[in-house]
XYZ file of C-alpha atoms in Angstrom:
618
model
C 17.653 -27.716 52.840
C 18.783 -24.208 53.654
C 20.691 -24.162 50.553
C 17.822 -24.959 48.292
C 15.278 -22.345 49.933
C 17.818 -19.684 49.125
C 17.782 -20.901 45.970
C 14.188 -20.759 45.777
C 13.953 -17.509 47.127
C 16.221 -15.832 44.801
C 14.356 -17.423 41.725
C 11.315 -15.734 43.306
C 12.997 -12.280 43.912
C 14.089 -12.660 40.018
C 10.718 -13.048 38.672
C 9.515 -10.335 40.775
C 12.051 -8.503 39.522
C 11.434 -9.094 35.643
C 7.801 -8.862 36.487
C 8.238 -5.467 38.240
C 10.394 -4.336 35.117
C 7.419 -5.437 32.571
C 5.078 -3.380 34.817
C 7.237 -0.059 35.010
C 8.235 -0.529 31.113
C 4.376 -0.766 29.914
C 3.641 2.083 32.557
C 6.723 4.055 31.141
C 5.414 3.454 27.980
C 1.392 4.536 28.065
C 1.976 7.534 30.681
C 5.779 8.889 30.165
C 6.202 8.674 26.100
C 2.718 10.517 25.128
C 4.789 13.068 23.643
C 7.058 10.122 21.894
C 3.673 8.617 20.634
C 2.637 12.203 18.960
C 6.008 12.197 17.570
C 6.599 9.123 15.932
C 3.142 9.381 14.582
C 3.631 12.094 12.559
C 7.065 11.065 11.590
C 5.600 7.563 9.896
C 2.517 9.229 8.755
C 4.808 11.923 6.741
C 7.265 9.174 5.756
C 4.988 6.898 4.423
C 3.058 9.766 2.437
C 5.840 11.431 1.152
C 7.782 7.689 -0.369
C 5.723 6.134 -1.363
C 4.876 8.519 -4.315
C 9.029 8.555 -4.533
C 8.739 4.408 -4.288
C 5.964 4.102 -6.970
C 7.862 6.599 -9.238
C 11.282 4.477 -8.806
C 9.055 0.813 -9.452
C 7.833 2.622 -12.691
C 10.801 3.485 -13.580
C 12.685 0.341 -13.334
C 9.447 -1.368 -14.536
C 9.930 0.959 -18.030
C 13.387 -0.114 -18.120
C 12.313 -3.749 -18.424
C 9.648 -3.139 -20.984
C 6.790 -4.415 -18.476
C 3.639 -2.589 -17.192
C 3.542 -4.515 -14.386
C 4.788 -7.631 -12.928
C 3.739 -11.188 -11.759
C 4.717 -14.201 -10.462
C 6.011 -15.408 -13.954
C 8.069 -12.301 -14.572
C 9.650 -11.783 -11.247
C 12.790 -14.018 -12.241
C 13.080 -11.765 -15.409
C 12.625 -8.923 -13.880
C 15.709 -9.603 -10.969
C 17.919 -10.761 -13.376
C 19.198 -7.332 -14.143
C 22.155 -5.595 -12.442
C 20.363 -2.423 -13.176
C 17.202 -3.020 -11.050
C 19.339 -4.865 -7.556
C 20.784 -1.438 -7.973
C 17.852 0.812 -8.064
C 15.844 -1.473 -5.351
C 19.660 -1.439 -3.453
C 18.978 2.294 -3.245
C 15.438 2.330 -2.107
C 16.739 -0.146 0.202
C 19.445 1.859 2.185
C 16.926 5.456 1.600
C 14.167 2.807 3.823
C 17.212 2.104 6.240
C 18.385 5.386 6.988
C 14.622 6.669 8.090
C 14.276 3.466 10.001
C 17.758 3.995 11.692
C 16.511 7.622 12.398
C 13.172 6.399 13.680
C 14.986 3.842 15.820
C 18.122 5.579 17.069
C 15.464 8.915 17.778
C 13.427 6.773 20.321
C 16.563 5.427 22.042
C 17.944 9.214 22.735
C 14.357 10.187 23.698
C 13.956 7.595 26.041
C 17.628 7.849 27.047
C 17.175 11.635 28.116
C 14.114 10.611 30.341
C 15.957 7.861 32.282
C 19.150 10.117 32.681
C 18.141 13.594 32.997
C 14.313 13.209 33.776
C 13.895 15.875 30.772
C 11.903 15.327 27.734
C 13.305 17.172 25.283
C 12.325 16.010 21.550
C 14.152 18.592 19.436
C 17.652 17.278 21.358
C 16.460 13.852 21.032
C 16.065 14.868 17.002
C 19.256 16.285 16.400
C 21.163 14.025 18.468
C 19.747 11.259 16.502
C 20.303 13.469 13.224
C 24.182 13.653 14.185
C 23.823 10.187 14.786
C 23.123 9.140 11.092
C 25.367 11.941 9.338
C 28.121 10.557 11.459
C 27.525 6.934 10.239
C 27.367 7.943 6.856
C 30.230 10.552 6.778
C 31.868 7.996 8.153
C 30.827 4.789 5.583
C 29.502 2.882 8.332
C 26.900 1.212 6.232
C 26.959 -2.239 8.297
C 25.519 0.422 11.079
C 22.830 1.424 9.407
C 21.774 -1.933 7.885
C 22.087 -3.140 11.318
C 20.075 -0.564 13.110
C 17.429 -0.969 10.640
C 17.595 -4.781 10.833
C 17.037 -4.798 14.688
C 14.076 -2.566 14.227
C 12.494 -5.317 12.335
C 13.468 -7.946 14.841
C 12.290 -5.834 17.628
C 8.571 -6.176 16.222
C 9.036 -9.329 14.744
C 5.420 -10.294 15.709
C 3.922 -7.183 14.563
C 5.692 -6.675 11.115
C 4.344 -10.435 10.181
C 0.745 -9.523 11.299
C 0.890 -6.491 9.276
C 2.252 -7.821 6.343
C -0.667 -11.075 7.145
C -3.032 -7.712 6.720
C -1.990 -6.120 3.424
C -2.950 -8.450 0.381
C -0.560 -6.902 -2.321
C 2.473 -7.564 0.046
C 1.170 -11.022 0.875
C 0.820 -12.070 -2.083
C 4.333 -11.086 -3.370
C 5.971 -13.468 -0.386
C 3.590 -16.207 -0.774
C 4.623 -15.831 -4.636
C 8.735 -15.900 -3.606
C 8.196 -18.531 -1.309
C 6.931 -20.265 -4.440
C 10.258 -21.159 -6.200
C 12.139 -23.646 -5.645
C 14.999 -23.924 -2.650
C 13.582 -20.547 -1.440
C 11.203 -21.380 1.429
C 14.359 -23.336 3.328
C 16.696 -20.703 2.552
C 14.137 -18.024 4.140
C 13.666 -20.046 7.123
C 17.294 -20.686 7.599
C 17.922 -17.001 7.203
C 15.562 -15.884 9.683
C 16.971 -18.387 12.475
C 20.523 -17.288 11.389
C 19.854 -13.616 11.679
C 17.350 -13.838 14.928
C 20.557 -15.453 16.095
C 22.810 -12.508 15.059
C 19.749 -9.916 16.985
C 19.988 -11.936 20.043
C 23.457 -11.710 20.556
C 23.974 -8.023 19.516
C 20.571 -7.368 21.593
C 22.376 -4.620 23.317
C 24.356 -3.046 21.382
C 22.488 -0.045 20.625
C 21.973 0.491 24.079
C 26.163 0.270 24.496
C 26.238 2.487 21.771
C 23.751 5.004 22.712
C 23.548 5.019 26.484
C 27.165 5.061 27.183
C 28.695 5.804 24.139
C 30.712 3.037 23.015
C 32.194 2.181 19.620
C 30.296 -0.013 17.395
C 33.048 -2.920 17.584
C 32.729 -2.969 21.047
C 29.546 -2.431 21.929
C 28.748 -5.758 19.795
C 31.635 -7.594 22.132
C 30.127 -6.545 25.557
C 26.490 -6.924 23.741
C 27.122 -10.426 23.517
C 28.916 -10.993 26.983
C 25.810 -8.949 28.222
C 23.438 -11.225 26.846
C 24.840 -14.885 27.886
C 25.012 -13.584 31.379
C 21.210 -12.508 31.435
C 20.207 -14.645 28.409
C 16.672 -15.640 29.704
C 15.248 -12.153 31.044
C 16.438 -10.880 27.467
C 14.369 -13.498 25.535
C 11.723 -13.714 27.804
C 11.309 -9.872 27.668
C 11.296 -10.033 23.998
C 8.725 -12.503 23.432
C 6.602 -11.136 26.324
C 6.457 -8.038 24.555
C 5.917 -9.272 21.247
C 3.201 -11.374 22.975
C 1.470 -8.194 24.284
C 2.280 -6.364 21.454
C 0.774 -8.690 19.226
C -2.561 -8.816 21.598
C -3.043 -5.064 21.512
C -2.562 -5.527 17.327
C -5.218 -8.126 17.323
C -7.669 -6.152 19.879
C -7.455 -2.898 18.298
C -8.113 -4.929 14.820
C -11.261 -6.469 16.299
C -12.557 -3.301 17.905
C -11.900 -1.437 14.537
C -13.481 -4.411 12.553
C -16.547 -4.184 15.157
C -17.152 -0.361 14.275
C -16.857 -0.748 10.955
C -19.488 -3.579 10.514
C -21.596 -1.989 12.876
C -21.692 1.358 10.733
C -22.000 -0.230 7.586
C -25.249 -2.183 8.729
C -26.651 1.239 10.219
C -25.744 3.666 7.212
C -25.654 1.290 3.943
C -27.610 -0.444 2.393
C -27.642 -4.088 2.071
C -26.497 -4.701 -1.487
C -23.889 -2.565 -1.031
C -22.263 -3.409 2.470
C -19.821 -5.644 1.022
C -18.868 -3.451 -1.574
C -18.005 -0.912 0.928
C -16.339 -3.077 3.422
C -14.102 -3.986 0.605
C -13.375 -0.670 -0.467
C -13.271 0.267 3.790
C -10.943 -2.296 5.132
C -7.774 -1.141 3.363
C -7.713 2.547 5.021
C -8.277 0.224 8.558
C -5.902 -1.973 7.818
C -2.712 0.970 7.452
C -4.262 2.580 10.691
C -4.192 -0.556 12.569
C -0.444 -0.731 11.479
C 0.354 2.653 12.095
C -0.744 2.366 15.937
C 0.569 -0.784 16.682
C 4.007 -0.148 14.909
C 4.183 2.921 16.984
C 3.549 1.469 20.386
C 5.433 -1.722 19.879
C 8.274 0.211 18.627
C 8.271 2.434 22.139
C 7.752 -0.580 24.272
C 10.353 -2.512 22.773
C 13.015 0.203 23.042
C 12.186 0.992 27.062
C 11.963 -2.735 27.826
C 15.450 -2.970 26.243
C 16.646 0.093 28.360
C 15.100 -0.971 31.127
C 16.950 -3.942 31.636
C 20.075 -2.781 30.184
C 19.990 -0.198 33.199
C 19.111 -2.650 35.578
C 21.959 -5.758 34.938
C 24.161 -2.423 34.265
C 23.996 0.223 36.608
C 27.319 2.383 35.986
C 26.774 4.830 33.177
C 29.114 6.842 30.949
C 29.127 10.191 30.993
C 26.411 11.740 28.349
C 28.208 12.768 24.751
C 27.725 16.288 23.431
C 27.492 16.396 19.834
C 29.194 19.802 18.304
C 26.460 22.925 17.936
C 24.646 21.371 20.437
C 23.731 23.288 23.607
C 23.020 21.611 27.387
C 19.347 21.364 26.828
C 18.623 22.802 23.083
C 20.488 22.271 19.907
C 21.597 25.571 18.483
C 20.517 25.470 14.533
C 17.198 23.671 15.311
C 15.335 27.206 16.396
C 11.368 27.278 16.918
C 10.325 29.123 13.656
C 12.865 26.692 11.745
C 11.004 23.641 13.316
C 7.278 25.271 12.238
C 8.491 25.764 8.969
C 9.435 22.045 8.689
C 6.345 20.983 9.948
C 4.442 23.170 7.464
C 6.386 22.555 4.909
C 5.925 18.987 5.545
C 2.120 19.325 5.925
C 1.822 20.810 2.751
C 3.639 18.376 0.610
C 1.378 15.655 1.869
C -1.819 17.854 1.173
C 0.007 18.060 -2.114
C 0.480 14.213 -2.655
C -2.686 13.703 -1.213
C -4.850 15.592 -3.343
C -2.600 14.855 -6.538
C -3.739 10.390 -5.516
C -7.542 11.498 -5.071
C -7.478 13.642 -8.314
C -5.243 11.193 -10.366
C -5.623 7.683 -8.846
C -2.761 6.002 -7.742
C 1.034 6.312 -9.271
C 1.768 2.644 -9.008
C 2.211 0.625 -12.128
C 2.625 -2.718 -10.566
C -0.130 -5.245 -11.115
C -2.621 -5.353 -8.446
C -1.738 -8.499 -7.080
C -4.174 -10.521 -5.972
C -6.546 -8.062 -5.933
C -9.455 -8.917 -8.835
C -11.529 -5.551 -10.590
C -14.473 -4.747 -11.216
C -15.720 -2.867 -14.251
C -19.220 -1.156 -14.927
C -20.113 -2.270 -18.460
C -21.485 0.686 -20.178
C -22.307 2.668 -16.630
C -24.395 0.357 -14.599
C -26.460 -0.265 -17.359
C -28.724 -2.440 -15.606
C -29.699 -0.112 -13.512
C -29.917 2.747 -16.484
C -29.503 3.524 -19.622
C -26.202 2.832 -20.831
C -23.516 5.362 -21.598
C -25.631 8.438 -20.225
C -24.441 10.291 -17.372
C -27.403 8.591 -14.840
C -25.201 5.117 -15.875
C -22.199 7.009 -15.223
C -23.184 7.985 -12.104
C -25.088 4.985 -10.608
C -21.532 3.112 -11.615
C -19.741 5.708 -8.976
C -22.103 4.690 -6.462
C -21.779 1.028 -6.659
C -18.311 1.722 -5.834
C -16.734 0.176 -9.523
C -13.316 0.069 -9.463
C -14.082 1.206 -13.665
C -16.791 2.460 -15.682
C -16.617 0.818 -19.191
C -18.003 3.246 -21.925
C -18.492 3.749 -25.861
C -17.128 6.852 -27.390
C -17.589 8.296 -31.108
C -16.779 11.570 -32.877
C -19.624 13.713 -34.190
C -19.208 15.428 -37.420
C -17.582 18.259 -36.037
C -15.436 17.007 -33.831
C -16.807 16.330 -30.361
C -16.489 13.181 -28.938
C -19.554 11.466 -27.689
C -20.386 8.394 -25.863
C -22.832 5.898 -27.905
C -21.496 1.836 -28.528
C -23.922 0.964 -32.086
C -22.390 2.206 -35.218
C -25.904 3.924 -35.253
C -28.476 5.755 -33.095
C -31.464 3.918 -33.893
C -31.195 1.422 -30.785
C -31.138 4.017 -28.042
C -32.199 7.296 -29.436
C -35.018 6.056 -32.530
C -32.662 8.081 -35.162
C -31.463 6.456 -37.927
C -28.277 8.068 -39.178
C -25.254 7.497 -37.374
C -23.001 9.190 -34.928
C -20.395 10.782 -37.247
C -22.879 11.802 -40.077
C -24.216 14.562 -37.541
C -23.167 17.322 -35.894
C -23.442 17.958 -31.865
C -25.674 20.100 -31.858
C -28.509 18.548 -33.973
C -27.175 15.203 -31.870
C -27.583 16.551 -27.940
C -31.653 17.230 -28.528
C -31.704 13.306 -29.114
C -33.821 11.386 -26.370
C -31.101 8.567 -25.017
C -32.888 7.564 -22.247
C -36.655 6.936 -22.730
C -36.255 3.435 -24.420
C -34.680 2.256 -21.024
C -38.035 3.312 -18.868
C -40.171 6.610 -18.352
C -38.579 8.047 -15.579
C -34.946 8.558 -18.321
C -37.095 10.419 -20.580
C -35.110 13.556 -22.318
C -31.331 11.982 -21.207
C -29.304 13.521 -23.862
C -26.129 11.590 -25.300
C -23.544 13.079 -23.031
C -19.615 13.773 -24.125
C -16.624 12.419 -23.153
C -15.855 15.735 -21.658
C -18.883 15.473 -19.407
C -18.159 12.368 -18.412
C -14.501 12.846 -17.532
C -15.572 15.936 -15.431
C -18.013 13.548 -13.272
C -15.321 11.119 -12.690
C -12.227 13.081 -11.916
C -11.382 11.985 -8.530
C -14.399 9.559 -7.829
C -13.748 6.478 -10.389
C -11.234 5.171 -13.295
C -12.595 5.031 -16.599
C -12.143 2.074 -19.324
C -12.729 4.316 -23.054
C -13.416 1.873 -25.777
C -12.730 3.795 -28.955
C -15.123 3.250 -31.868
C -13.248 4.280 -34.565
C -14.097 4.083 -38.650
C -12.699 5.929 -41.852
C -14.747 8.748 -41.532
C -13.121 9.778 -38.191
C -9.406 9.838 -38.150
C -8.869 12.142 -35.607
C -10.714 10.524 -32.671
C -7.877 9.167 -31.246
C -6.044 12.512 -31.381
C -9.011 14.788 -29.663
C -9.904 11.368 -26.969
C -6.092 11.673 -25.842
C -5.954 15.250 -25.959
C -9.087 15.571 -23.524
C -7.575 12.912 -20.966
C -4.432 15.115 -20.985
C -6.724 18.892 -20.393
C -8.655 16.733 -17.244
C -4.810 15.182 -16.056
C -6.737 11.253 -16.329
C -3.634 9.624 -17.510
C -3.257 7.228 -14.739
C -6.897 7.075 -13.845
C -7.790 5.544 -17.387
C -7.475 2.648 -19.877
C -8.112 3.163 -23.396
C -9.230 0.121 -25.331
C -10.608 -1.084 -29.256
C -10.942 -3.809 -31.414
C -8.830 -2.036 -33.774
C -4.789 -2.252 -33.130
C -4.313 1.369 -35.252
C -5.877 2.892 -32.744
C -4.180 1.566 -29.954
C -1.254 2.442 -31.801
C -2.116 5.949 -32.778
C -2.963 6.242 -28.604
C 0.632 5.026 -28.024
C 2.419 7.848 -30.417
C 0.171 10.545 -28.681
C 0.885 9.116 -25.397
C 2.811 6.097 -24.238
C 2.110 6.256 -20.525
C -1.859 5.893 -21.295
C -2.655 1.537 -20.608
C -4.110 0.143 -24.034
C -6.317 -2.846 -24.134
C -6.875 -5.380 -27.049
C -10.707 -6.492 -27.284
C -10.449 -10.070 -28.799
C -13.403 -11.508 -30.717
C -11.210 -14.663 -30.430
C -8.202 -16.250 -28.555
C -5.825 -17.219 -30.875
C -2.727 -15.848 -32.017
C 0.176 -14.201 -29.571
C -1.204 -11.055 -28.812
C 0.454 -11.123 -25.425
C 3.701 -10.524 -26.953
C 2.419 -7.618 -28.874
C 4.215 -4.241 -27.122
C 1.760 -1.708 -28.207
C -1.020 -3.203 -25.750
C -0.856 -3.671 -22.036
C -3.766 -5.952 -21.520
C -6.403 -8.051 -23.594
C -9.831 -7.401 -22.842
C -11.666 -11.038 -23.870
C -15.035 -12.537 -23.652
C -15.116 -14.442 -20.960
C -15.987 -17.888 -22.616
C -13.019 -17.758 -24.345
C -10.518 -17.489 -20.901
C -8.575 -20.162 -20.170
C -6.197 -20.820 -17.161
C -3.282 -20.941 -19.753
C -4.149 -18.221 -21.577
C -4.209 -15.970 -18.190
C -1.121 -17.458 -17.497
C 0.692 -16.570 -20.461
C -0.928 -13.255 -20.475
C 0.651 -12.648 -16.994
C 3.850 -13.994 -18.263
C 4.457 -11.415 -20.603
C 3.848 -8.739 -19.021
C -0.300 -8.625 -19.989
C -3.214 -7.845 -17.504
C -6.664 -10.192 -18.867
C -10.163 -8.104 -18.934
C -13.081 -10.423 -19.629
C -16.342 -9.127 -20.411
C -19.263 -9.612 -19.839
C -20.209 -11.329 -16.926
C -23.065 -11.605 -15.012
C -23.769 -14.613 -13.116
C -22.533 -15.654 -10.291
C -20.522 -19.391 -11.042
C -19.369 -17.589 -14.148
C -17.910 -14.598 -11.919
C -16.407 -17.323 -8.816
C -14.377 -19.176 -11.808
C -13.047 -16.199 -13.624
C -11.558 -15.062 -10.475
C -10.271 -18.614 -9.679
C -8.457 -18.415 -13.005
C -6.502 -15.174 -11.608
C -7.980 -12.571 -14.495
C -7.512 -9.140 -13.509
C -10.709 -7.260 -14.319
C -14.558 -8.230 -14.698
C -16.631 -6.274 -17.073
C -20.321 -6.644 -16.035
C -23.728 -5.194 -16.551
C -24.381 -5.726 -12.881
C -21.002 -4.416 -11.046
C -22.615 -4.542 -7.179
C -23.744 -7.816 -7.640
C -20.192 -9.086 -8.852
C -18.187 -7.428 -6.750
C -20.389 -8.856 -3.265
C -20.125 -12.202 -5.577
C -16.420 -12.148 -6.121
C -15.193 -10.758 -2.226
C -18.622 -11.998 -0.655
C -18.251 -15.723 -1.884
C -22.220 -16.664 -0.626
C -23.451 -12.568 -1.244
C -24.399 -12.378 1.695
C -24.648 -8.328 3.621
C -25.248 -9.965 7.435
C -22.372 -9.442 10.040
C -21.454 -12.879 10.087
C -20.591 -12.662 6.024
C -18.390 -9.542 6.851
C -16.858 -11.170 9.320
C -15.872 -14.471 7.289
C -14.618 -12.007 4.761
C -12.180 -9.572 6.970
C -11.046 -12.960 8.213
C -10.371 -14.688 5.201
């Protein structure tokens, strides 16, 4: 009887024990590592700012290489089968290691330096770290720093899968791989296999890092480590995985909360689903930015913590070489300000260079369906003026759709009929007059009193209003009498820098071809009056821009197999604009883009808070 009270008294004093570990650790973690938190903060923020631009540039590279100007589901077994892209997405791999082995082994020696010499000291922390990952690759330890990055996913397990849950590009890619056949056992298999592997070298770092052992045998006395404590180490993981994953979903909520409450206050109800669209991606990188960093600091003390407490003998601290008691000798003040500025300025850089420019990316947007303003929101003005242009920014259109022509002297206009009698009363047509007898025409009164005296704007104009704000779909309206247009349409995208924030379209291939030879990084699209024939194959185009009764599912899927995006135009109701996007096209053309785009991502279009909240969930 006495035997089993003991024994029930020392399962008590263990679970006090774990539960007064948990308690320190999360109180380690808010109060202690505020200075950690700052830290690591910046050091994702700057990371993720200054690759991706480096990541996008490497995915269009090996993209070019393959002849593709982006990639789906179809392609992706093409697109692997090439030694030359495992080796280009090998290197992006091991850069995205090393910066996650520098993140990870930085927090340990932080953290490290707090428990054992109650200083916090981030710049010895840095370059002890620093040391840390020249050494491993001076020395061609590359299993260390696959390793080091691998338990840093492990760590967060919980996290990393609700993050990736939140980003729909990235979803969709797995969901895609998981797709093919044999693939979805093999993944599971893998993960139980490797969660194996983290479990039993779940100390090693700390061996490695806390009392400077070898790699070899930190993973031996890892493992002994482990068996004889093998429940506090799981528990401890899952519990803060658990809370980690809580504080994910509660700052998501709160966030989500904000957002829906300042979108019914400040916008107006047909656009609040446009904007919580356009909203939720910015809140979805923030909400993954805070949670990696806490998780990630939590994870790492919890680890120490009861590393230190099983252990309790500790090795004498290592001194790297140039490295003082307390500071590290090259890493002076003004040398650590410079970094930071230098740093800072490089993402104002990349920063303004996405806002002015769009984005660098040529991948598909996966998943992620359009939406075009036909002509300016021409239902709302008169098409292809500036007031169209502009009401098309403010309904938040991903593109505005317009009509250009060449004067007789040169100057590109915007006007869609081969002459101005429709919109402006005149007769002639665009190219039989010159600018200035054509900007005192009236372009706006026919569409209601209150456009009277809208002139027919340029392309120039127009490309001046958008820079920065929208991307622009040009349909070129060529003929015989103008065989320049092409020339002076591509030479004004290049004076405003709108390369990657346009596509250039026509029902005429010459043209798209003539657009190529000026400029083969500008997207060309192939307006089809009809579906037949292989235009997908067809090199000189990137997408085909169809009416929309003509889309079929195997049409888009052929499209996408060869490399081809699928604009349909133009649409306007709301079945026609649900099955479209069923089909998987990539772009809608409308006359009515608000109205799409709350029918496409608001399924019932529907502004109340209970619609916004079915959508963030969905």
């Amino acid at each position: 009887m006495k035997e089993n009270i003991r024994k029930i008294q020392k399962k008590i004093e263990q679970h006090m024990h774990v539960s007064k570990g948990i308690e320190e650790n999360w109180r380690q973690v808010w109060v202690q590592y505020r200075i950690l938190y700052l830290i690591l903060l910046i050091y994702i923020v700057t990371s993720a700012m200054l690759l991706e631009p480096f990541f996008a540039w490497s995915l269009r590279v090996l993209l070019k290489y393959k002849g593709y100007s982006y990639i789906t589901t179809e392609m992706m077994a093409d697109f692997f089968s090439s030694p030359v892209i495992w080796i280009g997405l090998l290197a992006m791999i091991l850069v995205i290691c090393t910066l996650t082995m520098l993140l990870q082994v930085f927090t340990y020696e932080y953290i490290v330096l707090i428990k054992r010499e109650r200083q916090k000291s981030v710049r010895r922390a840095f370059l002890r770290s620093l040391n840390f990952c020249i050494d491993a690759w001076r020395n061609r330890k590359i299993g260390i720093v696959l390793f080091i990055a691998g338990n840093a996913v492990f760590q967060n397990l919980v996290i990393i899968l609700l993050a990736i849950r939140f980003v729909p590009d990235v979803w969709y890619i797995i969901l895609a791989i998981l797709k093919i056949t044999g693939v979805r056992v093999g993944v599971v298999v893998g993960i139980i296999v490797l969660l194996i592997y983290y479990f039993l070298n779940f100390y090693t770092i700390a061996y490695m890092i806390y009392e400077n052992r070898e790699w070899n045998e930190a993973r031996k006395m890892s493992r002994e480590l482990f068996f004889s404590n093998k429940k506090n180490s799981v528990c401890g993981w899952g519990l803060r995985n658990l809370l980690n994953g809580l504080f994910l979903s509660g700052l998501f909520m709160v966030l989500i909360t904000a957002i829906i409450g300042l979108i019914m206050v400040f916008v107006t109800r047909e656009l609040r689903i446009a904007v919580f669209c356009t909203v939720q991606d910015h809140m979805y990188v923030l909400v993954l930015l805070l949670a990696v960093i806490f998780g990630f600091a939590s994870q790492v003390n919890g680890n120490l913590c009861t590393f230190v407490q099983v252990r309790g003998s500790i090795a004498p601290i290592t001194v790297y070489p140039g490295e003082k008691e307390k500071e590290p000798e090259f890493l002076k003040k003004r040398l650590l300000a410079l970094l930071i500025f230098l740093l800072l300025g490089m993402d104002i850089v990349v920063t303004y260079d996405r806002i002015r420019n769009g984005g660098s990316v040529t991948l598909e947007h996966l998943g992620n369906l359009q939406i075009t303003a036909h002509r300016g929101d021409s239902g709302n003005a008169p098409e292809n003026t500036l007031p169209s242009v502009e009401k098309g920014i403010e309904s938040a259109a991903d593109y505005i759709e317009i009509d250009v022509q060449e004067t007789l002297d040169g100057v590109v206009v915007l006007m869609h009929d081969s002459t101005l009698a429709r919109t402006t009363g005149a007769k002639q047509s665009v190219s039989s007059l010159r600018y200035d007898q054509l900007k005192y025409l009236d372009a706006g009164e026919w569409f209601g009193p209150e456009f009277k005296g809208t002139p027919v704007p340029t392309l120039e104009e127009v490309l001046k209003i958008c820079k920065g704000k929208c991307c622009l779909n040009i349909e070129i309206k060529g003929n015989k009498k103008t065989p320049d247009l092409e020339q002076h349409v591509v030479d004004l995208i290049h004076k405003y820098d709108f390369t990657r924030q346009c596509v250039v379209t026509s029902v005429y291939k010459s043209s798209l071809i003539k657009v190529k030879n000026y400029d083969p990084e500008i997207m060309t699209g192939y307006i089809l009056s009809s579906a037949y024939g292989r235009y997908y194959l067809d090199k000189d185009i990137d997408f085909l821009s169809m009416r929309s009764t003509l889309v079929t599912e195997r049409i888009v899927r052929l499209a996408h197999t060869y490399g081809k995006e699928v604009y349909v135009w133009t649409v306007n109701k709301k079945q026609e604009a649900i099955w479209l996007s069923q089909l998987g096209v990539d772009n809608i053309i409308t006359d009515r883009p608000t109205y799409i785009r709350n029918v496409v991502y608001g399924k019932e279009n529907n502004e109340n808070r209970i619609s916004l909240i079915k959508l963030i969930l969905q």
